[in-house]
mmCIF file of C-alpha atoms in Angstrom:
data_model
loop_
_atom_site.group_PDB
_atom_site.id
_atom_site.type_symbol
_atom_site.label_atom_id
_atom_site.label_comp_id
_atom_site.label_asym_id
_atom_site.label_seq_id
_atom_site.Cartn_x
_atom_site.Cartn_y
_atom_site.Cartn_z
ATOM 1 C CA UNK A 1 0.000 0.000 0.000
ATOM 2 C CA UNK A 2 1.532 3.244 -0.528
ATOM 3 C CA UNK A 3 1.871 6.468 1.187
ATOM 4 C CA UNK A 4 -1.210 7.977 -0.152
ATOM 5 C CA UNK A 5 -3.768 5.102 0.798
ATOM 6 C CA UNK A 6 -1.579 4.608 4.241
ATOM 7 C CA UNK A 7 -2.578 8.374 5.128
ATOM 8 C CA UNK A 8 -5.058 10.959 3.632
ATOM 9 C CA UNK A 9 -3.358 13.740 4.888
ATOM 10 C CA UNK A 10 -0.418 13.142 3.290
ATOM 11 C CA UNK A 11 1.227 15.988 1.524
ATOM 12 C CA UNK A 12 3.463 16.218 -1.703
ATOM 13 C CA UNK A 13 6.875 17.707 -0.545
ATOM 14 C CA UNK A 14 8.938 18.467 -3.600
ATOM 15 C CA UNK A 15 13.051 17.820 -3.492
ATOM 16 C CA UNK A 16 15.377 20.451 -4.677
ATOM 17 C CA UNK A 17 15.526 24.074 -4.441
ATOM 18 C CA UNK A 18 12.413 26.058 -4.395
ATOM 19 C CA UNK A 19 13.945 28.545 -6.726
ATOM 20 C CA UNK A 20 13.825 26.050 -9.678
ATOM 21 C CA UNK A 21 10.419 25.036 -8.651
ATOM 22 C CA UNK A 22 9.349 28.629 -9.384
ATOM 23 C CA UNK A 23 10.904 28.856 -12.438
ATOM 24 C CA UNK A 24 8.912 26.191 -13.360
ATOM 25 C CA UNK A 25 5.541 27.528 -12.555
ATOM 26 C CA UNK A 26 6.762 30.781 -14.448
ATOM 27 C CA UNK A 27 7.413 28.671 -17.189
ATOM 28 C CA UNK A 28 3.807 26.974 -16.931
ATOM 29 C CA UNK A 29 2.171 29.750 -16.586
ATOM 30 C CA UNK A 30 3.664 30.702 -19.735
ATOM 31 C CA UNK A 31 2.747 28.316 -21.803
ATOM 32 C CA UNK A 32 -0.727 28.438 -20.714
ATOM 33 C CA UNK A 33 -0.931 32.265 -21.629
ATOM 34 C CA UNK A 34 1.073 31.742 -25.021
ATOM 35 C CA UNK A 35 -1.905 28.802 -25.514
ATOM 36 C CA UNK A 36 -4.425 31.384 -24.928
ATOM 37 C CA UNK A 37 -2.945 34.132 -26.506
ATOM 38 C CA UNK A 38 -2.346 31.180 -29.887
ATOM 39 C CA UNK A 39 -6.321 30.303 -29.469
ATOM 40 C CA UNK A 40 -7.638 33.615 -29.702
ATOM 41 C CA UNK A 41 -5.301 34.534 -32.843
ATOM 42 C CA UNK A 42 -6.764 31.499 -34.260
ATOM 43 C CA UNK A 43 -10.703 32.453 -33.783
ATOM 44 C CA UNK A 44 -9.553 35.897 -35.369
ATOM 45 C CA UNK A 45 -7.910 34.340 -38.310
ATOM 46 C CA UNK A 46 -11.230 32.099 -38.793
ATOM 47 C CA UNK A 47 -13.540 34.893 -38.429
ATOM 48 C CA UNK A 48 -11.590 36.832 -40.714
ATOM 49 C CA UNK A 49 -11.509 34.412 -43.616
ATOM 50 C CA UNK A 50 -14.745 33.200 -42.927
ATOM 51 C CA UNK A 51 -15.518 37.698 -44.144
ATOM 52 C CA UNK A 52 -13.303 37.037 -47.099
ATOM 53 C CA UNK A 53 -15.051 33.919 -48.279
ATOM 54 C CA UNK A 54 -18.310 35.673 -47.998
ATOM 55 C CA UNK A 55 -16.800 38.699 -49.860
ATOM 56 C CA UNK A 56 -15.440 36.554 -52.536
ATOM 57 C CA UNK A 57 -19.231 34.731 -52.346
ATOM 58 C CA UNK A 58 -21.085 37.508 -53.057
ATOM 59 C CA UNK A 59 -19.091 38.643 -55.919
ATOM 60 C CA UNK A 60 -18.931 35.306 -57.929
ATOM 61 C CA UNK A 61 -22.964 35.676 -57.289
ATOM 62 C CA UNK A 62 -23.109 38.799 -58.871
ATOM 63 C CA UNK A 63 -20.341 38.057 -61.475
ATOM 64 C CA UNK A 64 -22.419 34.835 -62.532
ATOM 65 C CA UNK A 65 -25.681 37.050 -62.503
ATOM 66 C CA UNK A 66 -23.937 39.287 -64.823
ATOM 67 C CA UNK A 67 -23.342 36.858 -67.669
ATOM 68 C CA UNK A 68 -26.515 35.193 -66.912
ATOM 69 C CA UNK A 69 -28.332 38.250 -68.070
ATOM 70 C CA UNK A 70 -25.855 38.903 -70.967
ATOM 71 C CA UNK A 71 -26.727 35.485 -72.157
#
C-alpha cells in the first residue's frame, strides 16, 4: 500500500531548491498564456476568412448574374 492510501493527509513535498520550482511555474504559466494568446489569434484568423469567403461569395454571385443576363 503506498503512502497515499496509508494516510489521507499526506502531503506532496517536492526535493530540490524552491527557486527552480518557481521557475517552473513561471514557465507553466507561460505556456498556458502563449496557448491562450495562440487560441484567440486562431478564432480571429477564422472569423476573418470566414468575411473574405463571404466577400469573394457575393461577388462570384453577382459576377455569374452578370453573364446570366448577358446570355
Amino acid at each position: 500500500m503506498n503512502a497515499l492510501m496509508k494516510d489521507p493527509m499526506y502531503h506532496f513535498k517536492p526535493e530540490g531548491p524552491t527557486q527552480m520550482l518557481l521557475y517552473e511555474n513561471l514557465a507553466r504559466s507561460r505556456m498556458r498564456e502563449a496557448e491562450q494568446v495562440a487560441r484567440t489569434h486562431r478564432l480571429v484568423r477564422r472569423l476573418s476568412a470566414a468575411k473574405r469567403w463571404e466577400r469573394v461569395s457575393k461577388w462570384a454571385a453577382r459576377r455569374a448574374d452578370r453573364v446570366t443576363t448577358a446570355l
